[in-house]
XYZ file of C-alpha atoms in Angstrom:
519
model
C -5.365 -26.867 -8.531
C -5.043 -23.723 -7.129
C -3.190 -20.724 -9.263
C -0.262 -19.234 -7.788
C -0.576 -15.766 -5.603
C 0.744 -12.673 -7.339
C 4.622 -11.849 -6.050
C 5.326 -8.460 -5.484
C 9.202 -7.612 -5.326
C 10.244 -6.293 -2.062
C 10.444 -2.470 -3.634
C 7.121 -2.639 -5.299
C 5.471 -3.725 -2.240
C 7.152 -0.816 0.129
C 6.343 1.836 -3.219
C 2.502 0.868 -3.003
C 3.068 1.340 1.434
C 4.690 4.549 0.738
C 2.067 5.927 -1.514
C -0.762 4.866 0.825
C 1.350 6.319 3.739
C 1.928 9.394 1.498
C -2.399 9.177 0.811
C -2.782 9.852 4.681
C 0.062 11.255 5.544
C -0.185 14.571 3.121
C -3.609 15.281 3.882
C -3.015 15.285 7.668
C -0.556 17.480 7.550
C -2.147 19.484 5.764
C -5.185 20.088 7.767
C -3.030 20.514 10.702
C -1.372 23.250 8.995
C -4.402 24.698 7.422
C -6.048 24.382 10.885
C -2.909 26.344 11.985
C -3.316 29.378 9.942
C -6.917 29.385 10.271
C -6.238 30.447 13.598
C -3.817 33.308 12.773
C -7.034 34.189 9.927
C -9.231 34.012 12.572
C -7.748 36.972 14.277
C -6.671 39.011 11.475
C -10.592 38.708 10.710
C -11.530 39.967 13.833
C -8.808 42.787 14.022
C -10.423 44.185 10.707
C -13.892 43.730 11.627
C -13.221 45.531 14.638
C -11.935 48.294 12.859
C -14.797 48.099 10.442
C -17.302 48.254 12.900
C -15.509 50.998 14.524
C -15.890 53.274 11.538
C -19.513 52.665 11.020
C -20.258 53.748 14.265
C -18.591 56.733 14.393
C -20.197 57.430 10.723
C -23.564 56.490 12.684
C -22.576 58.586 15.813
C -21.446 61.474 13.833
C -22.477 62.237 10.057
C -25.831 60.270 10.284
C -27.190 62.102 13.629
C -25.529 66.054 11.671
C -27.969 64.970 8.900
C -30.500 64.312 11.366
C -29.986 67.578 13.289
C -29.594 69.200 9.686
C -31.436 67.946 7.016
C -31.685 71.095 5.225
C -29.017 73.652 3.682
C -28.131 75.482 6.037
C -25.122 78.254 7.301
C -22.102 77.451 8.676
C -23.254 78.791 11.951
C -22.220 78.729 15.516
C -24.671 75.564 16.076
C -23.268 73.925 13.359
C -20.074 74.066 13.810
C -20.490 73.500 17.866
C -22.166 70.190 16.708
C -18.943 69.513 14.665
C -16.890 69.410 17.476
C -18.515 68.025 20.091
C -18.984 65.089 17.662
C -15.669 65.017 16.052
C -14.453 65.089 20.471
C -16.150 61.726 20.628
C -15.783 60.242 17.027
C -12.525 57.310 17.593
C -12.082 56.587 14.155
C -13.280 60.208 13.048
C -11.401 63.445 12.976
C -12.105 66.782 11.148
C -15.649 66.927 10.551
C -16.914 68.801 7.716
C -20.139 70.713 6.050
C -20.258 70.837 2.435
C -22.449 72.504 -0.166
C -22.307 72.536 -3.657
C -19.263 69.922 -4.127
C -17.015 72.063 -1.284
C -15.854 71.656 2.199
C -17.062 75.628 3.377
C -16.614 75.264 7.555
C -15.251 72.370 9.748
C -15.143 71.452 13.647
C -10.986 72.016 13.669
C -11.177 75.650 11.604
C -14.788 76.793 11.719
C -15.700 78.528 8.234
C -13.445 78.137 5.669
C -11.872 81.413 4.164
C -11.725 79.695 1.016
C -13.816 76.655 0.219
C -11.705 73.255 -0.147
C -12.938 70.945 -3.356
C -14.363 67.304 -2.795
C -13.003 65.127 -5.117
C -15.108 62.455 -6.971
C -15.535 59.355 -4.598
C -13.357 56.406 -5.330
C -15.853 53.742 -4.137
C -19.757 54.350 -2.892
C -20.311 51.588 0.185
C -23.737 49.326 -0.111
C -24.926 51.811 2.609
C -24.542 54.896 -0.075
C -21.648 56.431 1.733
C -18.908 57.610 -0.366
C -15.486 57.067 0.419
C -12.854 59.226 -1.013
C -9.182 58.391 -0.796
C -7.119 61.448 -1.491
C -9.204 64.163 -0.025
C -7.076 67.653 0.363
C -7.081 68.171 4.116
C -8.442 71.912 4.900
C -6.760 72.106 8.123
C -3.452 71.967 5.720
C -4.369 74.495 3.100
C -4.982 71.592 0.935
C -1.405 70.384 0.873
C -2.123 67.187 2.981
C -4.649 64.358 1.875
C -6.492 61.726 3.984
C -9.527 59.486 3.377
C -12.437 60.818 3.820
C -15.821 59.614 3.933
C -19.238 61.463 2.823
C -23.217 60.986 3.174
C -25.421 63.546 2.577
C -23.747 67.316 3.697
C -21.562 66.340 5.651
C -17.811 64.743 5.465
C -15.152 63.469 7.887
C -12.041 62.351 7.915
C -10.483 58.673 8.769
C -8.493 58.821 12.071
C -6.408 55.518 12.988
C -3.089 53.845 12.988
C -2.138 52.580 9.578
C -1.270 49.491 11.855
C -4.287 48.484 12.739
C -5.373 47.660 9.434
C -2.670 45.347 8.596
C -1.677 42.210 9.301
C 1.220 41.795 11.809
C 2.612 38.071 10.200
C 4.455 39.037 7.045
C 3.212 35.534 5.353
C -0.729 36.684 6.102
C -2.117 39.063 3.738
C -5.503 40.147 2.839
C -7.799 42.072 0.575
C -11.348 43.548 1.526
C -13.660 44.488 -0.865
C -17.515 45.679 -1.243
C -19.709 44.561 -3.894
C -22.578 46.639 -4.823
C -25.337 45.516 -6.668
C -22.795 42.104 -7.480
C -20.136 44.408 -8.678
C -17.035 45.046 -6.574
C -17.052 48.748 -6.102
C -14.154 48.960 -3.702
C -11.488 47.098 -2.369
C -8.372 47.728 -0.430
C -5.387 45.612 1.823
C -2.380 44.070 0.870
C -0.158 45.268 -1.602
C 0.659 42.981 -4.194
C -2.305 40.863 -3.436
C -5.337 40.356 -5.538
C -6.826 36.569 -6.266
C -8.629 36.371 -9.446
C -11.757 34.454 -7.314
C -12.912 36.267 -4.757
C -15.693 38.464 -6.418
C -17.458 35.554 -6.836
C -16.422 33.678 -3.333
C -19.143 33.391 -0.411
C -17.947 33.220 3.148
C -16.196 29.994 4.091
C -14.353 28.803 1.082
C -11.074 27.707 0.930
C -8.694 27.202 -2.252
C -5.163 27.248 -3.434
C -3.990 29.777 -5.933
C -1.060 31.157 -7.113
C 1.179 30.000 -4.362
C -0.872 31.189 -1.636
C -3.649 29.126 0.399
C -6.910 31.629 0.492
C -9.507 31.935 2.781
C -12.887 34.278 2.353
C -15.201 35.920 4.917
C -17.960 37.735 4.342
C -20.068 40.280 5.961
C -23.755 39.875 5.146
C -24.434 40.353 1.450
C -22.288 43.599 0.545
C -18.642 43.441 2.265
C -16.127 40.316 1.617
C -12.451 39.791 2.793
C -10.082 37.242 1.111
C -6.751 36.097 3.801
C -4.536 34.800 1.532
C -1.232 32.347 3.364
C 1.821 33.016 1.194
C 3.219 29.581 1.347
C 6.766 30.592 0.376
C 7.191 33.027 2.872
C 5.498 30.961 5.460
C 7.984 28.253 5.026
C 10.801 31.202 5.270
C 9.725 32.648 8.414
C 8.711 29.506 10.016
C 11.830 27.258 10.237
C 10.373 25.004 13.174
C 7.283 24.209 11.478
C 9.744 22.918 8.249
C 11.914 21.112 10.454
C 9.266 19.916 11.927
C 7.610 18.707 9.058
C 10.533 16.955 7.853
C 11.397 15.116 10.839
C 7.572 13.959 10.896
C 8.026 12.702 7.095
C 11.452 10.884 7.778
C 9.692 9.112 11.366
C 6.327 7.965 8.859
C 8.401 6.434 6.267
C 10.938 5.321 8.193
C 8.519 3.237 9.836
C 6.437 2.309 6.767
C 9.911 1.023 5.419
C 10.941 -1.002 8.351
C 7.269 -2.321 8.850
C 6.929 -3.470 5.128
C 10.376 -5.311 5.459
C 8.482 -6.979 8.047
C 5.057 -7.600 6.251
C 7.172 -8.577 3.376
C 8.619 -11.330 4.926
C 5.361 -12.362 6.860
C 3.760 -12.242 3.185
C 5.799 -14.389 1.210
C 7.658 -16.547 3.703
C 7.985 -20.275 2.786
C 5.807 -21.687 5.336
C 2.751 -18.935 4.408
C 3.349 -19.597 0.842
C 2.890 -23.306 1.351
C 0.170 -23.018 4.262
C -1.739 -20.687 1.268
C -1.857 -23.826 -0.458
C -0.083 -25.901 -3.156
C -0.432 -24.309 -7.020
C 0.496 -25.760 -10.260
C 2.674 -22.382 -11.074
C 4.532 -23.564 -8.134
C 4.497 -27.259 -7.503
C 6.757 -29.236 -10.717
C 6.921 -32.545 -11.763
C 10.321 -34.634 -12.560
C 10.144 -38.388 -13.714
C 13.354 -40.073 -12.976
C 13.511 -43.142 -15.018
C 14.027 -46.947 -13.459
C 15.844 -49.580 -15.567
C 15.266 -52.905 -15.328
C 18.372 -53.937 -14.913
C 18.167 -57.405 -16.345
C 17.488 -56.118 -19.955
C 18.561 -52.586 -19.460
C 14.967 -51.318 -20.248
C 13.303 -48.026 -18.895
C 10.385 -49.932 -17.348
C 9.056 -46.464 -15.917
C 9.470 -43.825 -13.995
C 9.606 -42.103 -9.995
C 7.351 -39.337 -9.998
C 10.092 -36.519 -8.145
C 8.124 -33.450 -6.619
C 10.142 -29.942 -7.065
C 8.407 -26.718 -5.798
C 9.485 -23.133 -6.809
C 8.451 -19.577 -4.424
C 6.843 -17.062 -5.927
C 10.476 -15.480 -6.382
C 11.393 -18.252 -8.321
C 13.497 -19.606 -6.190
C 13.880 -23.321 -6.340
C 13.246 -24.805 -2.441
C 14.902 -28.101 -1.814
C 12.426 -30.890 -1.577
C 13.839 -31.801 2.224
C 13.016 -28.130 3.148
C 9.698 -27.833 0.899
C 8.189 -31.372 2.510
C 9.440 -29.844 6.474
C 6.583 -27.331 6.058
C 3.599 -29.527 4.046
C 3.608 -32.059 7.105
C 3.990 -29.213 10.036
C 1.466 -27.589 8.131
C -0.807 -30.925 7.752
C -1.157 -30.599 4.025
C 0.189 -33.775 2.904
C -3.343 -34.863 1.332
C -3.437 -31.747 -0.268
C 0.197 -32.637 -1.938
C -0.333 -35.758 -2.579
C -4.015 -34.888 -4.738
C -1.978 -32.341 -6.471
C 1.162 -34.277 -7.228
C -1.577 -37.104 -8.452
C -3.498 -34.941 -10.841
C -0.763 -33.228 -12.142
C 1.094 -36.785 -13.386
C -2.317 -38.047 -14.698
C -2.854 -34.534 -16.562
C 0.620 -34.636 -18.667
C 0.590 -38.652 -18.668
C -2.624 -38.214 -20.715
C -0.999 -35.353 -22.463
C 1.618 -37.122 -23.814
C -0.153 -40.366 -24.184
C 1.516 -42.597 -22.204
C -1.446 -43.117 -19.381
C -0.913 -47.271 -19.056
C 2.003 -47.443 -21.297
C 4.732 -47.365 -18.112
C 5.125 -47.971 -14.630
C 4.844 -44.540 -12.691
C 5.925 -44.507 -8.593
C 4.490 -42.156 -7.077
C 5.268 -41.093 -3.212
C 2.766 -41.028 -0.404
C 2.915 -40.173 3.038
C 1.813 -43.149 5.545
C -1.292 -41.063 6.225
C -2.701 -40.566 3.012
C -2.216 -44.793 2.670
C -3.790 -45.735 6.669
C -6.764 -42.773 5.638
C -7.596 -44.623 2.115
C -6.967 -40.739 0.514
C -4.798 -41.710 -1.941
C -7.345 -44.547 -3.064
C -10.462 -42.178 -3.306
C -8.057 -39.855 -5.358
C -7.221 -41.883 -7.971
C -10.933 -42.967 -7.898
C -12.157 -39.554 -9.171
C -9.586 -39.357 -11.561
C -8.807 -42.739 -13.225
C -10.752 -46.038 -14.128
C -9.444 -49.294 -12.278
C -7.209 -50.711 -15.337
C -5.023 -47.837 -15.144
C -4.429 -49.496 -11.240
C -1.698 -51.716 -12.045
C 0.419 -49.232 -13.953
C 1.033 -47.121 -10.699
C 3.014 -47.846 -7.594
C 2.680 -46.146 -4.391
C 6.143 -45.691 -2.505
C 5.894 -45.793 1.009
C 8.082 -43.205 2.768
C 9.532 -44.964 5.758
C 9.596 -41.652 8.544
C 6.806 -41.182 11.141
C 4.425 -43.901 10.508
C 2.146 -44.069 13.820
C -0.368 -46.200 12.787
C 1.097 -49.590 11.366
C -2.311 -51.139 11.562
C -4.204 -48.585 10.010
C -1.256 -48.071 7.061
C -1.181 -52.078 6.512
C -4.823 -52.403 6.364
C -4.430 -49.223 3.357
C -1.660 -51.203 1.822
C -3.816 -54.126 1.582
C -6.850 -51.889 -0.164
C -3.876 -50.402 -2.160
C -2.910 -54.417 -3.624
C -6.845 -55.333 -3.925
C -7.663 -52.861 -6.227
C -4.158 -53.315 -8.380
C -1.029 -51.011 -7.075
C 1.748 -51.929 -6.551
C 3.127 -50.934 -2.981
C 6.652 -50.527 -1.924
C 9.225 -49.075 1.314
C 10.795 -45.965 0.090
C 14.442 -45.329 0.960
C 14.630 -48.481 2.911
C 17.379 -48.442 5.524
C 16.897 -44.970 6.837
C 13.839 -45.592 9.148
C 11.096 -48.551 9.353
C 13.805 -51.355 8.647
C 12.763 -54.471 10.813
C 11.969 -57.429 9.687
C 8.605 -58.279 11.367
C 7.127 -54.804 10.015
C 7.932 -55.914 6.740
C 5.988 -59.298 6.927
C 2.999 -57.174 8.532
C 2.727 -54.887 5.678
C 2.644 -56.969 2.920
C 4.675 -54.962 0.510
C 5.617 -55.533 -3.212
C 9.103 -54.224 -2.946
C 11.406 -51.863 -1.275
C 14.103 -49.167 -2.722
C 17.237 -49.326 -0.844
C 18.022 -45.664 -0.155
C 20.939 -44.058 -2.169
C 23.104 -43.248 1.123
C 23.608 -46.870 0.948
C 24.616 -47.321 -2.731
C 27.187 -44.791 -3.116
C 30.123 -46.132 -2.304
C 28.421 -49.451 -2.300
C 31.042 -51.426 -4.810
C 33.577 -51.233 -2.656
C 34.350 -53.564 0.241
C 32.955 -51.347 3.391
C 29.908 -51.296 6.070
C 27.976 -49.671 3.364
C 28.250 -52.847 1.205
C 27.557 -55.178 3.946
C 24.417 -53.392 4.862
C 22.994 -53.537 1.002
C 24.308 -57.228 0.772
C 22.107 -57.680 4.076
C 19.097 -55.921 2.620
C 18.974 -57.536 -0.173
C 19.076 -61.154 1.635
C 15.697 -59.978 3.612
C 14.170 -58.491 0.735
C 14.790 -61.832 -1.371
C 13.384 -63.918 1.148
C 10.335 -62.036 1.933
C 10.285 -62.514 -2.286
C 10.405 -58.609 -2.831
C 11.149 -56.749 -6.053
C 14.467 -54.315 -4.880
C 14.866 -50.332 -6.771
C 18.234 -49.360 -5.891
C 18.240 -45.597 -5.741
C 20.929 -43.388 -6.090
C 23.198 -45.619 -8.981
C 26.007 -43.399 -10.359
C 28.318 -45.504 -11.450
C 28.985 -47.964 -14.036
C 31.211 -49.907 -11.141
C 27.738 -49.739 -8.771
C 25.755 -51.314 -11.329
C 28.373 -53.976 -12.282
C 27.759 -55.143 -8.580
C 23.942 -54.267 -7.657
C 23.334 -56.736 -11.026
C 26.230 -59.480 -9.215
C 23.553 -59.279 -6.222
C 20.776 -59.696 -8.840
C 18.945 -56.447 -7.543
C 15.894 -55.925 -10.069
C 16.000 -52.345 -11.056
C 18.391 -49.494 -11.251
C 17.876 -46.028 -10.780
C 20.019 -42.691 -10.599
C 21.925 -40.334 -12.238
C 23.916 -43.053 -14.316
C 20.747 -43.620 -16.542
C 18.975 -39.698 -16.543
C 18.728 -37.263 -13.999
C 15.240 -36.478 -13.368
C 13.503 -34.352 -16.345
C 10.396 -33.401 -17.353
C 7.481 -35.598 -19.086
C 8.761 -34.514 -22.182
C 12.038 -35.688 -22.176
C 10.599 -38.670 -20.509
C 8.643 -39.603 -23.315
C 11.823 -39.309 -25.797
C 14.022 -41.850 -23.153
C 10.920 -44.208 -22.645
C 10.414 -44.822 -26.401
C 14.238 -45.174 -27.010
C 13.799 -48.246 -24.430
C 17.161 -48.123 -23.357
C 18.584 -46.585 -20.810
């Protein structure tokens, strides 16, 4: 028998959709977003670049073709200085060329030879292509009194000339830090203020990583020059209100629909009709044994086998409701094997296998097919035959031939066979002759009410005639009252059965009332 399916409660199951949804749903939005300010690193890369490259050629343009012109010490003559300016005239990130000897500024292009020579100061970083770059340089054009960045090779010095905007970024949230590494030491770096992840001397172009509260990119140029964009995730979120509102709206839509979609799965899951059409379990199908007295002695001769199923919520389901769905799902041979083994399991458990009568109900179908017979073949040897009766249910039998000629296999071999709840559907009389029957169990809606003179009597008075002279055994079903058993015995009906003697209980308790003997 098959073991029951694992019930999830309806907030466990939509907890495990949520945290998938949240498994897919997190990680997309974040690569959209990342993808997002990729783009606005992008261009912050290429507006520093730009302004990168820019200085490098002017240093090329300018410094690097003086030092070509004048690789030796020379005066700070009318050449010179002509040279100066013509360069510094064409020089876009360069302004106020300059000739140095002996650790001083002594002529430039703006003010030709210096009256007094200006100090260099010690360089603050040296670049991987040996130029130095100083960052407080005293201005001679000023008298010293103004500073600027300045950058030297060889003799000769100039001054950076460009818009403090152009070398920062224009979205408050994006910031950046560039740095040089010589020899695999950083020996500059310079952007953002307040900005300096703990990584990025070690980072090689195109890594990505989260730290302190910012989402960093790095770029590198070639071997010697690296740039780290950092996103300040607070701040984004500050400055971006559409993309939050955005996001939330997008989060409420997901799970909204994850909710309202595992509602649905939930009750496509564990519905009554998939739960049964999954198959019949023993955590799920029970077994009562309603006791039958004979009513002559007032004996408990045996028992009705009652089947009780419980969902997965545990949830008793009535036995009309629970029986709808095993025949529109075609599993009655499947119920009926199960219901079988699971009376021969605890009859043998409680060692009463052969010791009592035990009814047990069958669909016409399992009968006609000879199921039922090949199921008590693989489970029981032939003596234990006559200690079981089959009870016929009386709805939707197509086949009379084929069910009398399994009725007749049924009595070879030893069962018993009789109509079940007799009156409520195959009541004629020639269908009773044709199947050859042991007995039949006039149906409780019959006996309630029964003792007293109405239709309902006259009907059981009437059954009872046929059933006497066919020479039938008669179960009356459904006996609640100590008036209804005063006049079943008057119509010398054989056995009793109903809630006056035991409502149906389990083998256990079956065992204690069958060894009492009375009922």
């Amino acid at each position: 028998m098959k073991k029951a399916p694992t019930c999830l409660k309806k907030y466990q199951l939509l907890f495990i959709l949520w945290v998938l949804a949240s498994l897919i749903l997190l990680p997309f939005s974040a690569f959209v977003l990342i993808n997002g300010w990729e783009d606005h690193k992008n261009t912050l890369v290429e507006q520093l670049d730009r302004l990168t490259d820019g200085f490098n050629n002017d240093i090329s343009a300018s410094i690097v073709e003086l030092e070509d012109l004048f690789p030796e010490d020379i005066s700070c003559n009318d050449g010179l200085i002509h040279n100066m300016k013509k360069l510094d005239y064409h020089a876009k990130y360069l302004t106020t060329i300059a000739y140095t000897r002996n650790g001083n500024i002594v002529c430039t292009s703006d003010s030709g030879l210096l009256a007094e020579p200006v100090p260099i100061l010690y360089p603050d970083w040296v670049t991987a292509e040996g130029v130095s770059v100083i960052l407080a340089q005293p201005i001679p054009l000023f008298d010293g009194k103004e500073t600027g960045i300045a950058v030297l090779e060889g003799d000769f010095l100039a001054f950076l000339d460009y818009q403090q905007v152009q070398s920062r970024s224009t979205i408050l949230w994006l910031k950046y830090i560039s740095f040089g590494i010589v020899d695999g030491k950083v020996s500059y770096s310079y952007g953002s203020n307040n900005f300096s992840p703990e990584q990025f001397v070690e980072l090689t172009s195109g890594q990505q990583w989260y730290e302190d509260g910012h989402w960093l990119y790095s770029e590198c140029r070639g071997s010697s020059e690296c740039k780290v964009i950092g996103v300040d995730l607070i701040a984004y979120f500050k400055s971006e209100p559409a993309a939050v509102i955005f996001l939330v709206f997008f989060f409420i839509l997901v799970y909204g629909l994850v909710t309202l979609l595992g509602g649905r799965l939930y009750t496509s899951m564990y519905s009554l009709p998939r739960q049964i059409y999954h198959g019949i379990n023993e955590q799920q199908l029970h077994l009562k044994y309603q006791p039958i007295v004979e009513l002559t002695s007032n004996t408990i001769i045996g028992s009705e086998v009652l089947c009780r199923w419980k969902a997965i919520d545990n949830q008793w389901i009535p036995t009309e409701k629970f029986i709808q769905y095993i025949e529109s799902n075609r599993q009655t041979r499947e119920l009926t094997e199960a219901v079988i083994r699971k009376c021969v399991a605890e009859l043998k458990q409680e060692n009463l296998l052969g010791r009592c009568r035990i009814s047990i109900n069958a669909f016409p179908d399992d009968i006609a097919s000879n199921h039922i017979l090949q199921v008590f073949n693989r489970l029981l040897p032939l003596k234990y035959y006559s200690m079981f009766t089959i009870e016929i249910t009386e709805q939707k039998i197509h086949d009379l031939p084929a069910l009398c000629k399994g009725v007749r296999h049924l009595r070879t071999v030893g069962f018993s066979v009789v109509i079940d709840d007799f009156g409520t559907g195959f009541s004629n009389f020639e269908g009773l002759r044709e199947l050859q029957i042991d007995g039949l169990k006039i149906d409780k809606s019959f006996i309630w009410e029964a003792e007293r003179e109405s239709i309902r009597q006259k009907l059981v008075e009437n059954i009872v005639s046929i059933a006497k002279l066919l020479e039938l055994k008669i179960v009356a079903e459904g006996v609640e009252t100590e008036e209804q058993l005063t006049y079943l015995s008057s119509l010398q009906v054989d056995y009793s059965q109903g809630y006056l003697h035991s409502s149906p209980v389990n083998m256990e308790r079956f065992k204690r009332l069958l060894l009492s003997k009375k009922a």
